[in-house]
PDB file of C-alpha atoms in Angstrom:
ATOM      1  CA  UNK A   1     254.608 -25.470  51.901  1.00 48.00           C
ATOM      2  CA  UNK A   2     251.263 -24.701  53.723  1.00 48.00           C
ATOM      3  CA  UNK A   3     251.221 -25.970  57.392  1.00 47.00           C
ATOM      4  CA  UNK A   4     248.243 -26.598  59.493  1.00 47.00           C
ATOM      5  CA  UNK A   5     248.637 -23.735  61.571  1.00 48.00           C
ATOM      6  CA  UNK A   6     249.672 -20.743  58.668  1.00 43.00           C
ATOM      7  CA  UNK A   7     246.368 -22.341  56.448  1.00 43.00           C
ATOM      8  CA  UNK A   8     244.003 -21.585  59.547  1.00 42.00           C
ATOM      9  CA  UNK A   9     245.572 -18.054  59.728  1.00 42.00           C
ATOM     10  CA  UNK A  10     244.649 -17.497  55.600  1.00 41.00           C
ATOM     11  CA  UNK A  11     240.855 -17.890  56.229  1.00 39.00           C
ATOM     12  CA  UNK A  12     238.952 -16.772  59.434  1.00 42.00           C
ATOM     13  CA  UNK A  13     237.125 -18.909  61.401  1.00 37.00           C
ATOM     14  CA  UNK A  14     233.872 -18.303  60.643  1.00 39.00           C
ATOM     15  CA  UNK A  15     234.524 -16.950  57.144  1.00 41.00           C
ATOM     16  CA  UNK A  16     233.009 -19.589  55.811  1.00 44.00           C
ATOM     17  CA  UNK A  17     230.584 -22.256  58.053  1.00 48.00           C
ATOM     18  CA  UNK A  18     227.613 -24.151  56.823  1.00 56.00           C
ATOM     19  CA  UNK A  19     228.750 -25.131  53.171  1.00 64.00           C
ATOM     20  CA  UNK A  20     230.752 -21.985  52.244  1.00 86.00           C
ATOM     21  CA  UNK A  21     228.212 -19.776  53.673  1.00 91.00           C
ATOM     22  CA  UNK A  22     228.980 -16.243  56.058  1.00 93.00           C
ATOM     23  CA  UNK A  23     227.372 -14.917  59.141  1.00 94.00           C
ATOM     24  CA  UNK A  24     225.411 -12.375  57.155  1.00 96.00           C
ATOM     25  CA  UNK A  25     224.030 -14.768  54.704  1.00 96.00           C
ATOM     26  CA  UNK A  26     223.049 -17.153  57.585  1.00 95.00           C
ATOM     27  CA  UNK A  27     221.621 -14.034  59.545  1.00 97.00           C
ATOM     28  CA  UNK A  28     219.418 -13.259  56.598  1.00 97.00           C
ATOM     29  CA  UNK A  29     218.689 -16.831  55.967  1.00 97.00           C
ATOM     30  CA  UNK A  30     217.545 -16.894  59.604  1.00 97.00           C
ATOM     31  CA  UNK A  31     215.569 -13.604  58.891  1.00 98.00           C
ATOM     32  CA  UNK A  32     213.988 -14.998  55.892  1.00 97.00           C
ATOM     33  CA  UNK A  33     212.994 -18.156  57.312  1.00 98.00           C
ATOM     34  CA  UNK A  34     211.425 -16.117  60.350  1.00 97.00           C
ATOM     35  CA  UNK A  35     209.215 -13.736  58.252  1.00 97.00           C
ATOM     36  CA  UNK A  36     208.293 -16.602  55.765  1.00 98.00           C
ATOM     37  CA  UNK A  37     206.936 -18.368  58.560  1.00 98.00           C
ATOM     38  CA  UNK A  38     205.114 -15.744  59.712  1.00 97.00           C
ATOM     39  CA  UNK A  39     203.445 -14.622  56.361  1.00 97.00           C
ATOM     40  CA  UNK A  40     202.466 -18.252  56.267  1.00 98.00           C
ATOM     41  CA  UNK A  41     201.138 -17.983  60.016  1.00 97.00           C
ATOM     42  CA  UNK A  42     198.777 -14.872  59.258  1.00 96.00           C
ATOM     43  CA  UNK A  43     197.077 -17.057  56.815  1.00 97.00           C
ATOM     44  CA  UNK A  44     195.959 -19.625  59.625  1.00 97.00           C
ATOM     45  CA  UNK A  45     192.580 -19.557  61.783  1.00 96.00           C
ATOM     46  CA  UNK A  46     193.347 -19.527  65.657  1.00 95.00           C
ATOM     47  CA  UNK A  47     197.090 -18.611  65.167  1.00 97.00           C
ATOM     48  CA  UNK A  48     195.793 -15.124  63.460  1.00 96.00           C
ATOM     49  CA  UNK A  49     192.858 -14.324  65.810  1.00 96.00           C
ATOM     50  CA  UNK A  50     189.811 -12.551  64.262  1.00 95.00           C
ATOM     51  CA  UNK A  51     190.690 -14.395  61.496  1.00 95.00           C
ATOM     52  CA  UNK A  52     187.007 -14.225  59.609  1.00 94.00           C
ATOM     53  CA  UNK A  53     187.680 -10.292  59.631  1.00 94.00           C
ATOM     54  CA  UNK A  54     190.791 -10.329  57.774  1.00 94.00           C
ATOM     55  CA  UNK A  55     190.674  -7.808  54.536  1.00 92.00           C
ATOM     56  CA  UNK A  56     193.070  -7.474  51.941  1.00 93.00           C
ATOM     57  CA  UNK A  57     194.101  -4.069  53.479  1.00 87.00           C
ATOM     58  CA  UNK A  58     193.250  -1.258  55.842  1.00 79.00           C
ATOM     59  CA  UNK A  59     192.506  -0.558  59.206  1.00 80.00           C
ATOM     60  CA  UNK A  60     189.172  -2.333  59.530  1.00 84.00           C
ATOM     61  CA  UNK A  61     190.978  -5.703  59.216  1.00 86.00           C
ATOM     62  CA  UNK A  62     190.736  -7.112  62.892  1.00 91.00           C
ATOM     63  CA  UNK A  63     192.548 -10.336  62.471  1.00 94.00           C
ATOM     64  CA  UNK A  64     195.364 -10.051  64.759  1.00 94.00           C
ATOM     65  CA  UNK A  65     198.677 -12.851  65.012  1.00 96.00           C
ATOM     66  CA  UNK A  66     198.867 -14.551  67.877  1.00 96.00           C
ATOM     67  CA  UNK A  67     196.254 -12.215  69.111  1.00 95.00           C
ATOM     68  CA  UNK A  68     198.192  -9.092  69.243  1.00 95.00           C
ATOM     69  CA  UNK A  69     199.636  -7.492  65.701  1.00 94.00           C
ATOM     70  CA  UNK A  70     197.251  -7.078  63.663  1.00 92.00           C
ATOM     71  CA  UNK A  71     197.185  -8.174  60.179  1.00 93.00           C
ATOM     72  CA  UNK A  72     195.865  -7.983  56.716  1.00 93.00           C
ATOM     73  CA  UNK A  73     196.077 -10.369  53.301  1.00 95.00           C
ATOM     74  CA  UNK A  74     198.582  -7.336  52.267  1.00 94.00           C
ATOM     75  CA  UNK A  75     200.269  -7.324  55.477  1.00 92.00           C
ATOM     76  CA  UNK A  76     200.933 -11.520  55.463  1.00 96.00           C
ATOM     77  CA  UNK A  77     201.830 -10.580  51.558  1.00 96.00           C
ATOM     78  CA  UNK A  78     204.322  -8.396  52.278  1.00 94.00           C
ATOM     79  CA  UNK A  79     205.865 -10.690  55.243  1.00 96.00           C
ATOM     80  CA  UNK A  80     206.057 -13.477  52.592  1.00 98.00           C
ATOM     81  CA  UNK A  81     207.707 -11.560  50.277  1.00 97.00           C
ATOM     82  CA  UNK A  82     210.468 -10.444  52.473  1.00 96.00           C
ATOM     83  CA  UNK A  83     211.117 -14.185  53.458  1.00 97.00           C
ATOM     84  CA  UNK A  84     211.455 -14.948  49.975  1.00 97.00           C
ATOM     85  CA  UNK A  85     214.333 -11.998  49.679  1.00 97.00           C
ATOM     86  CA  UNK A  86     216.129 -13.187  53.412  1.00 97.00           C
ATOM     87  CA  UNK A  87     216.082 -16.688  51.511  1.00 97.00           C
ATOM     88  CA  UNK A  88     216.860 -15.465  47.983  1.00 96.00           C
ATOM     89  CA  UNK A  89     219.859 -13.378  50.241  1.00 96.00           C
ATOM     90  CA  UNK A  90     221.604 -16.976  51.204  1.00 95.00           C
ATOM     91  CA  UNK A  91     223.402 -16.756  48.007  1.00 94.00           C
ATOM     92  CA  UNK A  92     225.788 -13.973  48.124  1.00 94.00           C
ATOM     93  CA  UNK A  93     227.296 -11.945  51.180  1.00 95.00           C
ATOM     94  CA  UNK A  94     226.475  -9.260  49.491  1.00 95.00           C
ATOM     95  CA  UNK A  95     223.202  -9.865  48.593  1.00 96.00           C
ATOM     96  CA  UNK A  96     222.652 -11.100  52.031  1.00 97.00           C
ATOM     97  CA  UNK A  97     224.034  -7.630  53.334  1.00 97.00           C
ATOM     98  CA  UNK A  98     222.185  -5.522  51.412  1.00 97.00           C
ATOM     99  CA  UNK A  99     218.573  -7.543  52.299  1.00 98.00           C
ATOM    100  CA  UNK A 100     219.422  -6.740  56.108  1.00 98.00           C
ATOM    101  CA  UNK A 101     220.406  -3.080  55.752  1.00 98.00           C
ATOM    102  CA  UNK A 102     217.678  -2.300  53.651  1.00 98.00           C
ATOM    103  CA  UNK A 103     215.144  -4.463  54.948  1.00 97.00           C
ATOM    104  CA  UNK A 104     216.002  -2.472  57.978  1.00 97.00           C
ATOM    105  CA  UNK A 105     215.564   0.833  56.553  1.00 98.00           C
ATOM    106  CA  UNK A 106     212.327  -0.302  55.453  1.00 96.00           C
ATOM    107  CA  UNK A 107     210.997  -1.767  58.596  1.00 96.00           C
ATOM    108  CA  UNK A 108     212.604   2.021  60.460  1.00 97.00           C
ATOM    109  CA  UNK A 109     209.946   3.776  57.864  1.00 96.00           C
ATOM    110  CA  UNK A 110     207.508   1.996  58.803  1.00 93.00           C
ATOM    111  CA  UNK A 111     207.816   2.463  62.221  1.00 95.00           C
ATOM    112  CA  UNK A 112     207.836   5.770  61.964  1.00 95.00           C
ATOM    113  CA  UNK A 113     204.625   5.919  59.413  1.00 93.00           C
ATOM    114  CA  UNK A 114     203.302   4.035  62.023  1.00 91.00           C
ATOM    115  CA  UNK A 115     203.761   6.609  64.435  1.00 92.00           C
ATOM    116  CA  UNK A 116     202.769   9.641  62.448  1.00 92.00           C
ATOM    117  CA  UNK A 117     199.779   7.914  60.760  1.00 90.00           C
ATOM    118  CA  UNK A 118     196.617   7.729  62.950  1.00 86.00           C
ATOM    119  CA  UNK A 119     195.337   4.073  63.333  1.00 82.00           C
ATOM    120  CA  UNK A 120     191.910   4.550  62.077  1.00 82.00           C
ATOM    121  CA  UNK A 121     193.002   6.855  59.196  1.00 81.00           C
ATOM    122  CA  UNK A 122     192.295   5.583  55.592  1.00 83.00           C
ATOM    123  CA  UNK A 123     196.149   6.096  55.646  1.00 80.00           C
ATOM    124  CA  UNK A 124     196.651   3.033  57.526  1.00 78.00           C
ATOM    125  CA  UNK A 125     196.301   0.699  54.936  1.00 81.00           C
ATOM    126  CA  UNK A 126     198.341  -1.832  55.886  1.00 79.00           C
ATOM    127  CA  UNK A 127     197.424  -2.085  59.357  1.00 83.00           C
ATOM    128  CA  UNK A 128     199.745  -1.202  61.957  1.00 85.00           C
ATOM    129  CA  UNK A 129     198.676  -1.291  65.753  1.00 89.00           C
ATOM    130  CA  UNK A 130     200.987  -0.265  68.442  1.00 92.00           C
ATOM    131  CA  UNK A 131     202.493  -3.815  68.693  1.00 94.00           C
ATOM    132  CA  UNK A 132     203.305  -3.710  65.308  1.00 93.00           C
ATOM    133  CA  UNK A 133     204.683  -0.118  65.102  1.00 94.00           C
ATOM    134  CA  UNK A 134     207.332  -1.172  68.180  1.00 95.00           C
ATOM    135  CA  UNK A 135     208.390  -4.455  66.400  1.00 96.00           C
ATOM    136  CA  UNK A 136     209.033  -2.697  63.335  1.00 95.00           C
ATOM    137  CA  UNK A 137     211.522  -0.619  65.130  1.00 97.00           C
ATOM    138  CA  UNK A 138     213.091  -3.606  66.962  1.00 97.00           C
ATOM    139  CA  UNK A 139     212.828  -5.128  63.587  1.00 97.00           C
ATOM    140  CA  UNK A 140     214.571  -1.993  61.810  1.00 98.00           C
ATOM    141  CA  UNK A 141     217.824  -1.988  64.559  1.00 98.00           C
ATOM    142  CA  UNK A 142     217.843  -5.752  64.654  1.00 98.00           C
ATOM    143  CA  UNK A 143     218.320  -5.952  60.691  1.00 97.00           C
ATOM    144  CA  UNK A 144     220.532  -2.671  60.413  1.00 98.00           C
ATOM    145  CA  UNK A 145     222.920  -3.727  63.218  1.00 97.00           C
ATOM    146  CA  UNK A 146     223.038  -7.129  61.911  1.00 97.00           C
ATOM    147  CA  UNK A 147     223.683  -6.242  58.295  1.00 96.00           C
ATOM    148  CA  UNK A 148     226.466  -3.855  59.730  1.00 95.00           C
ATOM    149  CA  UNK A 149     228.671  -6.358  62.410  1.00 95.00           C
ATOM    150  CA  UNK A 150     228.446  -9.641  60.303  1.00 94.00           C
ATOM    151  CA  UNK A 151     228.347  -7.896  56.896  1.00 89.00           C
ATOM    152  CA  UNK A 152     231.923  -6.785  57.627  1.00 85.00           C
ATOM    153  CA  UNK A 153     234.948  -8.600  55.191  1.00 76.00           C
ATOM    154  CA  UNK A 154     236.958 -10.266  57.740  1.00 66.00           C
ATOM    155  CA  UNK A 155     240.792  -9.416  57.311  1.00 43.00           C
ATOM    156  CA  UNK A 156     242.838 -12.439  58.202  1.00 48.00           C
TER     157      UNK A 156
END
């Protein structure tokens, strides 16, 4: 016979909130959501500043979000696309895992492209300024250690 209290010791607390869903998947739900919105937001006069200078890619694009990271149609593209994974990530812990330790990876090589590469090199084609080169690496450990702590199985 199951009691109250040996049920609540078979499943962890949070294994399972918000309809059957884990902390990872809601992390890279919350990820997803964040960079979709912000794909979206690179695509709007007065949020993106500059915007009549955007270019598909390279460093002559001026358009800058909120006035400070500057952007491109590629750049916006690629922040789409990774909301679409964080979403696409809801359905699986593992999935969800995997998009944040990657994702991280991803966002720690870009960081340090952006650091190697000079900003008015042809090589920056996607651009990066300084602002974006230091949230890419906030970006990379956020993901990573994220990925990590709630991607754990939880042993009852």
């Amino acid at each position: 016979m199951t009691t109250p209290d040996s049920a609540s010791h078979s499943e962890p607390l949070l294994a399972k909130p918000h309809a059957g869903r884990t902390p990872v998947q809601l992390v890279a739900g919350v990820f997803g959501a964040v960079f979709l919105l912000v794909g979206i937001l690179g695509f709007v006069p007065g949020i993106t500043a500059n915007f009549d200078t955007i270019m598909f890619a390279g460093h002559h694009s001026e358009a800058a979000l909120l006035g400070i990271f500057q952007v491109s149609v590629l750049h916006n593209v690629v922040h789409l696309l990774f909301g679409v994974a964080g979403l696409l990530a809801l359905r699986s812990r593992g999935l969800a895992k995997s998009y944040l330790i990657v994702g991280g990876i991803i966002y720690a090589v870009l960081w340090i492209y952006g650091l190697i590469v000079p900003m008015e090199s042809m090589g920056n084609f996607v651009p990066l300024n300084t602002a974006d080169n230091w949230l890419h690496f906030v970006l990379a450990v956020a993901m990573v250690t994220t990925g990590i702590v709630f991607g754990r199985r939880s042993h009852p």
